[in-house]
Amino acid sequence: MKVLWLCNIALPVCARRLGMEASNKEGWVSGMAEAVLAGRSGIRLSIAFPLPGDMIPRGQRIRSGTVGTGETEISFYGFPEDVGHAEKYDERLEPALQEIVSIVEPDIVHCFGTEYPHTLAMCRIFPRKDRLLLGIQGLCTLYAESYYANLPKRVIRSVTLRDWLKRDSLRRQQEKFALRGRMEREAVELAGNLTGRTHWDRIHTGSWNPRARYHEMNESLRSEFYGPVWDPQHCEPYSIFLSQGDYPIKGLHYMLLALPAILKEYPEARVLVAGNSLVACDTLKQRLKRSAYGKYLRSLLKKQGLEDKVTFLGKLDAGQMRDRYLKSSLFVCCSSAENSPNSLGEAMLLGVPCVSADVGGISSIFTGDVDGILYKGFSGGEESGRQGHDPGGEEELEAVSGRLAEAVIRMWRDSAKRDEYCRNARAHALRTHDRERNYQKLVEIYEKIL
């Protein structure tokens, strides 16, 4: 069967052929591609993905190439798209994708994710909606509703020089998610088939398009996370790891507000955050580049005397992420919205102790009081509808942060229970993220569609 994948990034195997830096994102898709290259599927695979406009030959709509050898060769096609402004729909996507479809003549088109306009463009131009498969990753519509994550109104209204110059205030960021959500909903309404993995994505996409066939399919993780196992004897005591913290949905502010209560019980505690620092202000350039959210995080650090308790680790590749998980005493997911975050799956697979907010689809992959500790996180909708309630107010923000602090302390108080959680979480993740089983499930879904 001929299958065309529409991806959000150039997979590493394609990026290397193009002389590009390979991205660490969406490693599970790369794993699927590697299985196809191994020649075990009977799938003739082609991959399409966005490229910067200057990488497309002049006078052409697309750039093409191949990787692999002989019968396991994969064709790839790059098309121009400004992914930095994913809230804007570019009509030129349609003829570019139409050209790719005309060349490949796929039996099935599989779109990975709803986050970018190219997915909507493909859903519009591909004529066989019954052969169109849309894989749900996140849901921008619902992220828009959770974007502020209980931030105080004064912070939401705040605009720094950087925000003004880049037209990228918190309100504008939220609006961008809402605009992407409108495109996402249209794409879901057009697709004849959906893949998802949580009760959350199934309920919401089902309400948007009850006619679509929903296929359950778990994601496989990057190869670096299969094998090693966390050992409490080799971790840094009372170190808390967060995989991201660069925008409000990821909930770093909850963690900073929870930290003083944690420090009262465990003075050695510290937080390590993967990704670039939003709070750096050592130079004039860093101060000028600071966003309203970064300014707020900085104020929390200073006000609570936490500057030597929080470390930003910068960009980490898969191996560095794995090593950081294994060195950490605890992994925390404190987001206001998630579907099934790969970061939590990676921590579970390594057997790292985990605490997570019970939001979105997380409870479909992480069982509270079995795999670790779930606490009540952001609860936007119904709370914000209460008369006189300020959904961005201090009361709810402090309540969520308090529950996070209690969960962390509870995990560290009982080492026997912690070890039981770790064993359960790893066993659960080995089932959820079984690469061979997930690949066979994908082939099975394709066969059902045909």
GROMACS .gro file of C-alpha atoms in nm:
model
  450
    1MET     CA    1   0.000   0.000   0.000
    2LYS     CA    2   0.114   0.356  -0.073
    3VAL     CA    3   0.097   0.583   0.231
    4LEU     CA    4   0.175   0.954   0.250
    5TRP     CA    5   0.265   1.095   0.591
    6LEU     CA    6   0.215   1.465   0.652
    7CYS     CA    7   0.445   1.565   0.939
    8ASN     CA    8   0.510   1.887   1.128
    9ILE     CA    9   0.890   1.862   1.097
   10ALA     CA   10   1.152   1.707   0.873
   11LEU     CA   11   1.224   1.372   1.036
   12PRO     CA   12   1.594   1.331   1.122
   13VAL     CA   13   1.655   1.083   0.839
   14CYS     CA   14   1.525   1.344   0.591
   15ALA     CA   15   1.683   1.643   0.765
   16ARG     CA   16   2.028   1.485   0.740
   17ARG     CA   17   1.983   1.431   0.366
   18LEU     CA   18   1.890   1.800   0.331
   19GLY     CA   19   2.185   1.917   0.540
   20MET     CA   20   1.954   2.050   0.814
   21GLU     CA   21   1.986   2.025   1.190
   22ALA     CA   22   1.773   1.731   1.302
   23SER     CA   23   1.492   1.807   1.548
   24ASN     CA   24   1.443   1.610   1.869
   25LYS     CA   25   1.066   1.650   1.850
   26GLU     CA   26   0.819   1.378   1.752
   27GLY     CA   27   1.077   1.103   1.794
   28TRP     CA   28   0.804   0.839   1.795
   29VAL     CA   29   0.725   0.925   1.430
   30SER     CA   30   1.091   0.868   1.346
   31GLY     CA   31   1.067   0.530   1.514
   32MET     CA   32   0.776   0.440   1.289
   33ALA     CA   33   0.973   0.550   0.983
   34GLU     CA   34   1.268   0.335   1.091
   35ALA     CA   35   1.036   0.032   1.107
   36VAL     CA   36   0.924   0.102   0.750
   37LEU     CA   37   1.287   0.133   0.636
   38ALA     CA   38   1.353  -0.206   0.796
   39GLY     CA   39   1.126  -0.348   0.526
   40ARG     CA   40   0.881  -0.532   0.751
   41SER     CA   41   0.551  -0.372   0.656
   42GLY     CA   42   0.466  -0.383   0.288
   43ILE     CA   43   0.417  -0.006   0.308
   44ARG     CA   44   0.555   0.219   0.037
   45LEU     CA   45   0.605   0.534   0.239
   46SER     CA   46   0.633   0.895   0.133
   47ILE     CA   47   0.675   1.184   0.378
   48ALA     CA   48   0.579   1.549   0.335
   49PHE     CA   49   0.685   1.825   0.576
   50PRO     CA   50   0.728   2.205   0.591
   51LEU     CA   51   1.055   2.373   0.495
   52PRO     CA   52   1.172   2.734   0.506
   53GLY     CA   53   1.089   2.904   0.177
   54ASP     CA   54   1.455   2.961   0.090
   55MET     CA   55   1.510   2.583   0.082
   56ILE     CA   56   1.262   2.537  -0.203
   57PRO     CA   57   1.418   2.566  -0.551
   58ARG     CA   58   1.327   2.889  -0.725
   59GLY     CA   59   1.023   2.858  -0.947
   60GLN     CA   60   0.908   2.534  -0.780
   61ARG     CA   61   0.641   2.460  -0.519
   62ILE     CA   62   0.815   2.166  -0.351
   63ARG     CA   63   1.153   2.003  -0.294
   64SER     CA   64   1.188   1.627  -0.317
   65GLY     CA   65   1.440   1.353  -0.242
   66THR     CA   66   1.478   0.995  -0.120
   67VAL     CA   67   1.635   0.810   0.172
   68GLY     CA   68   1.702   0.441   0.215
   69THR     CA   69   1.786   0.187  -0.051
   70GLY     CA   70   1.603  -0.042  -0.291
   71GLU     CA   71   1.260  -0.164  -0.188
   72THR     CA   72   1.274   0.020   0.148
   73GLU     CA   73   1.337   0.360  -0.007
   74ILE     CA   74   1.131   0.651   0.132
   75SER     CA   75   1.046   0.950  -0.083
   76PHE     CA   76   1.020   1.287   0.089
   77TYR     CA   77   0.874   1.622  -0.015
   78GLY     CA   78   0.930   1.959   0.144
   79PHE     CA   79   0.682   2.243   0.097
   80PRO     CA   80   0.714   2.608   0.208
   81GLU     CA   81   0.532   2.709   0.526
   82ASP     CA   82   0.592   2.971   0.792
   83VAL     CA   83   0.548   2.747   1.097
   84GLY     CA   84   0.645   3.041   1.318
   85HIS     CA   85   0.305   3.193   1.242
   86ALA     CA   86   0.091   2.883   1.260
   87GLU     CA   87  -0.222   3.088   1.328
   88LYS     CA   88  -0.221   3.214   0.967
   89TYR     CA   89  -0.360   3.001   0.685
   90ASP     CA   90  -0.160   3.031   0.363
   91GLU     CA   91  -0.364   2.944   0.053
   92ARG     CA   92  -0.041   2.851  -0.129
   93LEU     CA   93  -0.023   2.535   0.080
   94GLU     CA   94  -0.304   2.380  -0.119
   95PRO     CA   95  -0.140   2.370  -0.466
   96ALA     CA   96   0.189   2.255  -0.312
   97LEU     CA   97   0.022   1.964  -0.131
   98GLN     CA   98  -0.191   1.889  -0.437
   99GLU     CA   99   0.129   1.849  -0.639
  100ILE     CA  100   0.270   1.607  -0.381
  101VAL     CA  101  -0.051   1.403  -0.378
  102SER     CA  102  -0.049   1.391  -0.761
  103ILE     CA  103   0.307   1.255  -0.761
  104VAL     CA  104   0.261   1.000  -0.480
  105GLU     CA  105  -0.097   0.887  -0.562
  106PRO     CA  106  -0.136   0.755  -0.206
  107ASP     CA  107  -0.388   0.497  -0.097
  108ILE     CA  108  -0.393   0.665   0.246
  109VAL     CA  109  -0.288   1.007   0.371
  110HIS     CA  110  -0.192   1.014   0.739
  111CYS     CA  111  -0.162   1.360   0.897
  112PHE     CA  112   0.032   1.368   1.225
  113GLY     CA  113  -0.122   1.639   1.441
  114THR     CA  114  -0.370   1.922   1.405
  115GLU     CA  115  -0.144   2.206   1.518
  116TYR     CA  116  -0.050   2.357   1.181
  117PRO     CA  117  -0.234   2.494   0.875
  118HIS     CA  118  -0.084   2.228   0.645
  119THR     CA  119  -0.311   1.969   0.807
  120LEU     CA  120  -0.622   2.170   0.717
  121ALA     CA  121  -0.485   2.227   0.366
  122MET     CA  122  -0.439   1.852   0.316
  123CYS     CA  123  -0.785   1.779   0.457
  124ARG     CA  124  -0.930   2.027   0.208
  125ILE     CA  125  -0.751   1.905  -0.104
  126PHE     CA  126  -0.742   1.526  -0.059
  127PRO     CA  127  -1.060   1.397  -0.227
  128ARG     CA  128  -1.098   1.060  -0.049
  129LYS     CA  129  -1.199   1.162   0.302
  130ASP     CA  130  -1.256   0.794   0.384
  131ARG     CA  131  -0.884   0.739   0.314
  132LEU     CA  132  -0.776   1.039   0.521
  133LEU     CA  133  -0.638   0.962   0.869
  134LEU     CA  134  -0.582   1.245   1.116
  135GLY     CA  135  -0.365   1.167   1.420
  136ILE     CA  136  -0.453   1.369   1.728
  137GLN     CA  137  -0.151   1.493   1.925
  138GLY     CA  138  -0.261   1.801   2.118
  139LEU     CA  139  -0.584   2.000   2.081
  140CYS     CA  140  -0.525   2.371   2.021
  141THR     CA  141  -0.892   2.451   2.081
  142LEU     CA  142  -0.869   2.326   2.438
  143TYR     CA  143  -0.520   2.463   2.496
  144ALA     CA  144  -0.659   2.809   2.416
  145GLU     CA  145  -0.919   2.765   2.691
  146SER     CA  146  -0.648   2.665   2.941
  147TYR     CA  147  -0.373   2.898   2.820
  148TYR     CA  148  -0.364   3.145   3.108
  149ALA     CA  149  -0.342   2.865   3.366
  150ASN     CA  150  -0.478   3.070   3.658
  151LEU     CA  151  -0.236   3.358   3.601
  152PRO     CA  152  -0.337   3.676   3.787
  153LYS     CA  153  -0.518   3.929   3.570
  154ARG     CA  154  -0.241   4.186   3.618
  155VAL     CA  155   0.004   3.941   3.458
  156ILE     CA  156  -0.231   3.862   3.169
  157ARG     CA  157  -0.267   4.236   3.099
  158SER     CA  158   0.107   4.300   3.127
  159VAL     CA  159   0.303   4.381   2.810
  160THR     CA  160   0.682   4.411   2.800
  161LEU     CA  161   0.883   4.588   2.530
  162ARG     CA  162   0.961   4.250   2.376
  163ASP     CA  163   0.590   4.158   2.371
  164TRP     CA  164   0.499   4.489   2.209
  165LEU     CA  165   0.769   4.475   1.941
  166LYS     CA  166   0.693   4.112   1.852
  167ARG     CA  167   0.317   4.153   1.890
  168ASP     CA  168   0.332   3.854   2.120
  169SER     CA  169   0.167   3.945   2.449
  170LEU     CA  170   0.000   3.677   2.660
  171ARG     CA  171  -0.338   3.777   2.523
  172ARG     CA  172  -0.206   3.757   2.169
  173GLN     CA  173  -0.050   3.415   2.238
  174GLN     CA  174  -0.386   3.290   2.361
  175GLU     CA  175  -0.559   3.434   2.054
  176LYS     CA  176  -0.313   3.248   1.830
  177PHE     CA  177  -0.408   2.917   1.991
  178ALA     CA  178  -0.774   3.003   1.942
  179LEU     CA  179  -0.714   3.077   1.571
  180ARG     CA  180  -0.524   2.751   1.530
  181GLY     CA  181  -0.812   2.579   1.707
  182ARG     CA  182  -1.060   2.696   1.443
  183MET     CA  183  -0.847   2.543   1.169
  184GLU     CA  184  -0.805   2.230   1.377
  185ARG     CA  185  -1.179   2.183   1.417
  186GLU     CA  186  -1.238   2.218   1.044
  187ALA     CA  187  -0.967   1.959   0.975
  188VAL     CA  188  -1.125   1.715   1.222
  189GLU     CA  189  -1.467   1.774   1.065
  190LEU     CA  190  -1.325   1.685   0.721
  191ALA     CA  191  -1.129   1.372   0.815
  192GLY     CA  192  -1.293   1.033   0.773
  193ASN     CA  193  -1.063   0.866   1.027
  194LEU     CA  194  -0.900   0.975   1.353
  195THR     CA  195  -0.636   0.818   1.576
  196GLY     CA  196  -0.613   0.908   1.941
  197ARG     CA  197  -0.513   0.760   2.273
  198THR     CA  198  -0.708   0.925   2.554
  199HIS     CA  199  -1.066   0.966   2.671
  200TRP     CA  200  -1.011   1.342   2.637
  201ASP     CA  201  -0.923   1.350   2.267
  202ARG     CA  202  -1.191   1.093   2.184
  203ILE     CA  203  -1.474   1.284   2.355
  204HIS     CA  204  -1.385   1.621   2.204
  205THR     CA  205  -1.304   1.511   1.849
  206GLY     CA  206  -1.613   1.289   1.855
  207SER     CA  207  -1.830   1.590   1.933
  208TRP     CA  208  -1.671   1.782   1.645
  209ASN     CA  209  -1.710   1.498   1.395
  210PRO     CA  210  -1.932   1.208   1.509
  211ARG     CA  211  -1.911   1.053   1.159
  212ALA     CA  212  -1.536   0.990   1.173
  213ARG     CA  213  -1.404   0.643   1.263
  214TYR     CA  214  -1.192   0.668   1.579
  215HIS     CA  215  -0.899   0.428   1.604
  216GLU     CA  216  -0.710   0.389   1.931
  217MET     CA  217  -0.334   0.397   1.886
  218ASN     CA  218  -0.061   0.464   2.141
  219GLU     CA  219   0.262   0.643   2.063
  220SER     CA  220   0.608   0.493   2.074
  221LEU     CA  221   0.887   0.695   2.233
  222ARG     CA  222   1.241   0.780   2.133
  223SER     CA  223   1.475   0.481   2.138
  224GLU     CA  224   1.697   0.636   2.410
  225PHE     CA  225   1.424   0.579   2.670
  226TYR     CA  226   1.397   0.202   2.629
  227GLY     CA  227   1.627   0.006   2.860
  228PRO     CA  228   1.769   0.223   3.141
  229VAL     CA  229   1.591   0.215   3.478
  230TRP     CA  230   1.591   0.482   3.750
  231ASP     CA  231   1.783   0.392   4.066
  232PRO     CA  232   1.722   0.591   4.387
  233GLN     CA  233   2.085   0.530   4.488
  234HIS     CA  234   2.213   0.716   4.181
  235CYS     CA  235   1.984   1.019   4.169
  236GLU     CA  236   2.034   1.367   4.312
  237PRO     CA  237   1.826   1.377   4.633
  238TYR     CA  238   1.520   1.604   4.630
  239SER     CA  239   1.575   1.724   4.273
  240ILE     CA  240   1.255   1.797   4.077
  241PHE     CA  241   1.267   1.785   3.697
  242LEU     CA  242   1.029   1.967   3.460
  243SER     CA  243   1.062   1.901   3.087
  244GLN     CA  244   0.941   2.248   2.983
  245GLY     CA  245   0.846   2.583   3.127
  246ASP     CA  246   0.849   2.836   2.847
  247TYR     CA  247   0.480   2.923   2.829
  248PRO     CA  248   0.193   2.931   3.081
  249ILE     CA  249   0.028   2.602   2.984
  250LYS     CA  250   0.334   2.413   3.111
  251GLY     CA  251   0.264   2.551   3.459
  252LEU     CA  252   0.609   2.649   3.585
  253HIS     CA  253   0.446   2.924   3.794
  254TYR     CA  254   0.252   2.658   3.987
  255MET     CA  255   0.581   2.489   4.070
  256LEU     CA  256   0.745   2.812   4.186
  257LEU     CA  257   0.449   2.889   4.412
  258ALA     CA  258   0.455   2.533   4.550
  259LEU     CA  259   0.828   2.536   4.620
  260PRO     CA  260   0.833   2.733   4.951
  261ALA     CA  261   0.601   2.477   5.115
  262ILE     CA  262   0.818   2.194   4.980
  263LEU     CA  263   1.132   2.364   5.112
  264LYS     CA  264   0.988   2.381   5.463
  265GLU     CA  265   0.980   2.000   5.467
  266TYR     CA  266   1.283   1.941   5.245
  267PRO     CA  267   1.526   2.237   5.252
  268GLU     CA  268   1.757   2.061   5.001
  269ALA     CA  269   1.487   2.056   4.731
  270ARG     CA  270   1.558   2.220   4.397
  271VAL     CA  271   1.393   2.246   4.057
  272LEU     CA  272   1.557   2.185   3.720
  273VAL     CA  273   1.379   2.293   3.401
  274ALA     CA  274   1.471   2.182   3.049
  275GLY     CA  275   1.473   2.457   2.788
  276ASN     CA  276   1.588   2.815   2.770
  277SER     CA  277   1.559   3.047   3.067
  278LEU     CA  278   1.275   3.300   3.057
  279VAL     CA  279   1.405   3.476   3.366
  280ALA     CA  280   1.764   3.557   3.266
  281CYS     CA  281   1.842   3.928   3.319
  282ASP     CA  282   2.222   3.946   3.352
  283THR     CA  283   2.263   4.157   3.038
  284LEU     CA  284   2.067   4.442   2.881
  285LYS     CA  285   1.981   4.217   2.586
  286GLN     CA  286   1.834   3.953   2.817
  287ARG     CA  287   1.627   4.214   3.000
  288LEU     CA  288   1.495   4.355   2.672
  289LYS     CA  289   1.403   4.007   2.547
  290ARG     CA  290   1.203   3.916   2.857
  291SER     CA  291   0.833   3.839   2.807
  292ALA     CA  292   0.549   3.920   3.046
  293TYR     CA  293   0.542   3.558   3.157
  294GLY     CA  294   0.919   3.557   3.207
  295LYS     CA  295   0.892   3.880   3.407
  296TYR     CA  296   0.627   3.719   3.630
  297LEU     CA  297   0.840   3.409   3.686
  298ARG     CA  298   1.135   3.631   3.775
  299SER     CA  299   0.922   3.819   4.027
  300LEU     CA  300   0.819   3.491   4.193
  301LEU     CA  301   1.182   3.381   4.221
  302LYS     CA  302   1.290   3.710   4.379
  303LYS     CA  303   0.990   3.753   4.607
  304GLN     CA  304   1.025   3.403   4.751
  305GLY     CA  305   1.405   3.391   4.756
  306LEU     CA  306   1.423   3.098   4.514
  307GLU     CA  307   1.687   3.219   4.272
  308ASP     CA  308   1.941   2.958   4.383
  309LYS     CA  309   1.677   2.683   4.390
  310VAL     CA  310   1.573   2.686   4.024
  311THR     CA  311   1.803   2.602   3.732
  312PHE     CA  312   1.727   2.624   3.360
  313LEU     CA  313   1.918   2.358   3.171
  314GLY     CA  314   1.890   2.488   2.815
  315LYS     CA  315   1.802   2.276   2.514
  316LEU     CA  316   1.860   1.904   2.575
  317ASP     CA  317   1.879   1.629   2.315
  318ALA     CA  318   1.721   1.288   2.375
  319GLY     CA  319   2.027   1.142   2.549
  320GLN     CA  320   2.065   1.444   2.775
  321MET     CA  321   1.695   1.433   2.862
  322ARG     CA  322   1.722   1.064   2.950
  323ASP     CA  323   2.021   1.130   3.174
  324ARG     CA  324   1.843   1.418   3.346
  325TYR     CA  325   1.539   1.203   3.423
  326LEU     CA  326   1.764   0.933   3.570
  327LYS     CA  327   1.950   1.183   3.790
  328SER     CA  328   1.629   1.340   3.923
  329SER     CA  329   1.451   1.245   4.241
  330LEU     CA  330   1.111   1.327   4.091
  331PHE     CA  331   0.948   1.421   3.761
  332VAL     CA  332   0.659   1.667   3.774
  333CYS     CA  333   0.404   1.749   3.504
  334CYS     CA  334   0.223   2.061   3.627
  335SER     CA  335   0.057   2.167   3.301
  336SER     CA  336  -0.287   2.325   3.280
  337ALA     CA  337  -0.372   2.109   2.976
  338GLU     CA  338  -0.217   1.802   2.813
  339ASN     CA  339  -0.339   1.514   2.602
  340SER     CA  340  -0.081   1.241   2.674
  341PRO     CA  341   0.254   1.415   2.721
  342ASN     CA  342   0.552   1.220   2.594
  343SER     CA  343   0.760   1.366   2.878
  344LEU     CA  344   0.543   1.185   3.133
  345GLY     CA  345   0.559   0.867   2.924
  346GLU     CA  346   0.940   0.893   2.911
  347ALA     CA  347   0.964   0.934   3.288
  348MET     CA  348   0.730   0.639   3.347
  349LEU     CA  349   0.922   0.420   3.102
  350LEU     CA  350   1.246   0.494   3.289
  351GLY     CA  351   1.077   0.416   3.622
  352VAL     CA  352   1.123   0.770   3.759
  353PRO     CA  353   0.886   0.875   4.042
  354CYS     CA  354   0.611   1.092   3.890
  355VAL     CA  355   0.365   1.354   4.012
  356SER     CA  356   0.117   1.499   3.764
  357ALA     CA  357  -0.176   1.735   3.744
  358ASP     CA  358  -0.497   1.551   3.656
  359VAL     CA  359  -0.582   1.751   3.345
  360GLY     CA  360  -0.683   1.668   2.988
  361GLY     CA  361  -0.612   1.309   2.893
  362ILE     CA  362  -0.337   1.236   3.146
  363SER     CA  363  -0.542   0.989   3.350
  364SER     CA  364  -0.568   0.769   3.038
  365ILE     CA  365  -0.192   0.701   3.049
  366PHE     CA  366  -0.113   0.756   3.419
  367THR     CA  367  -0.320   0.596   3.694
  368GLY     CA  368  -0.334   0.794   4.018
  369ASP     CA  369  -0.220   0.612   4.334
  370VAL     CA  370  -0.098   0.325   4.116
  371ASP     CA  371   0.164   0.475   3.883
  372GLY     CA  372   0.229   0.781   4.096
  373ILE     CA  373   0.038   1.076   4.238
  374LEU     CA  374  -0.229   1.271   4.049
  375TYR     CA  375  -0.346   1.599   4.199
  376LYS     CA  376  -0.632   1.827   4.093
  377GLY     CA  377  -0.487   2.083   3.854
  378PHE     CA  378  -0.639   2.362   3.646
  379SER     CA  379  -1.014   2.326   3.616
  380GLY     CA  380  -1.098   2.619   3.387
  381GLY     CA  381  -1.445   2.579   3.243
  382GLU     CA  382  -1.681   2.514   3.529
  383GLU     CA  383  -1.482   2.720   3.780
  384SER     CA  384  -1.468   3.026   3.556
  385GLY     CA  385  -1.844   3.012   3.512
  386ARG     CA  386  -1.908   3.057   3.882
  387GLN     CA  387  -2.058   3.395   3.965
  388GLY     CA  388  -1.806   3.626   4.123
  389HIS     CA  389  -1.521   3.383   4.063
  390ASP     CA  390  -1.204   3.518   3.903
  391PRO     CA  391  -1.065   3.233   3.688
  392GLY     CA  392  -0.725   3.402   3.682
  393GLY     CA  393  -0.734   3.499   4.047
  394GLU     CA  394  -0.496   3.431   4.331
  395GLU     CA  395  -0.734   3.197   4.515
  396GLU     CA  396  -0.741   2.922   4.251
  397LEU     CA  397  -0.373   2.969   4.166
  398GLU     CA  398  -0.276   2.916   4.529
  399ALA     CA  399  -0.510   2.616   4.564
  400VAL     CA  400  -0.358   2.432   4.265
  401SER     CA  401  -0.005   2.515   4.381
  402GLY     CA  402  -0.089   2.393   4.732
  403ARG     CA  403  -0.211   2.059   4.598
  404LEU     CA  404   0.108   2.025   4.393
  405ALA     CA  405   0.322   2.088   4.702
  406GLU     CA  406   0.126   1.828   4.899
  407ALA     CA  407   0.172   1.571   4.621
  408VAL     CA  408   0.550   1.622   4.608
  409ILE     CA  409   0.585   1.598   4.986
  410ARG     CA  410   0.368   1.287   4.994
  411MET     CA  411   0.586   1.118   4.734
  412TRP     CA  412   0.907   1.184   4.926
  413ARG     CA  413   0.769   1.085   5.267
  414ASP     CA  414   0.718   0.717   5.181
  415SER     CA  415   1.006   0.556   4.993
  416ALA     CA  416   0.842   0.211   4.989
  417LYS     CA  417   0.529   0.350   4.825
  418ARG     CA  418   0.745   0.552   4.586
  419ASP     CA  419   0.926   0.238   4.473
  420GLU     CA  420   0.593   0.061   4.419
  421TYR     CA  421   0.474   0.352   4.205
  422CYS     CA  422   0.793   0.335   3.998
  423ARG     CA  423   0.753  -0.037   3.927
  424ASN     CA  424   0.387   0.007   3.831
  425ALA     CA  425   0.453   0.310   3.612
  426ARG     CA  426   0.733   0.137   3.422
  427ALA     CA  427   0.519  -0.175   3.362
  428HIS     CA  428   0.231   0.046   3.244
  429ALA     CA  429   0.456   0.247   3.011
  430LEU     CA  430   0.615  -0.065   2.865
  431ARG     CA  431   0.266  -0.170   2.752
  432THR     CA  432   0.157   0.175   2.634
  433HIS     CA  433   0.477   0.252   2.445
  434ASP     CA  434   0.558  -0.097   2.310
  435ARG     CA  435   0.715  -0.002   1.976
  436GLU     CA  436   0.645  -0.326   1.796
  437ARG     CA  437   0.285  -0.347   1.915
  438ASN     CA  438   0.220   0.016   1.825
  439TYR     CA  439   0.368  -0.028   1.481
  440GLN     CA  440   0.157  -0.337   1.416
  441LYS     CA  441  -0.147  -0.143   1.534
  442LEU     CA  442  -0.071   0.130   1.281
  443VAL     CA  443  -0.051  -0.123   0.998
  444GLU     CA  444  -0.377  -0.277   1.120
  445ILE     CA  445  -0.547   0.064   1.109
  446TYR     CA  446  -0.427   0.120   0.753
  447GLU     CA  447  -0.563  -0.220   0.652
  448LYS     CA  448  -0.900  -0.139   0.811
  449ILE     CA  449  -0.921   0.189   0.624
  450LEU     CA  450  -0.848   0.017   0.293
   0.00000   0.00000   0.00000
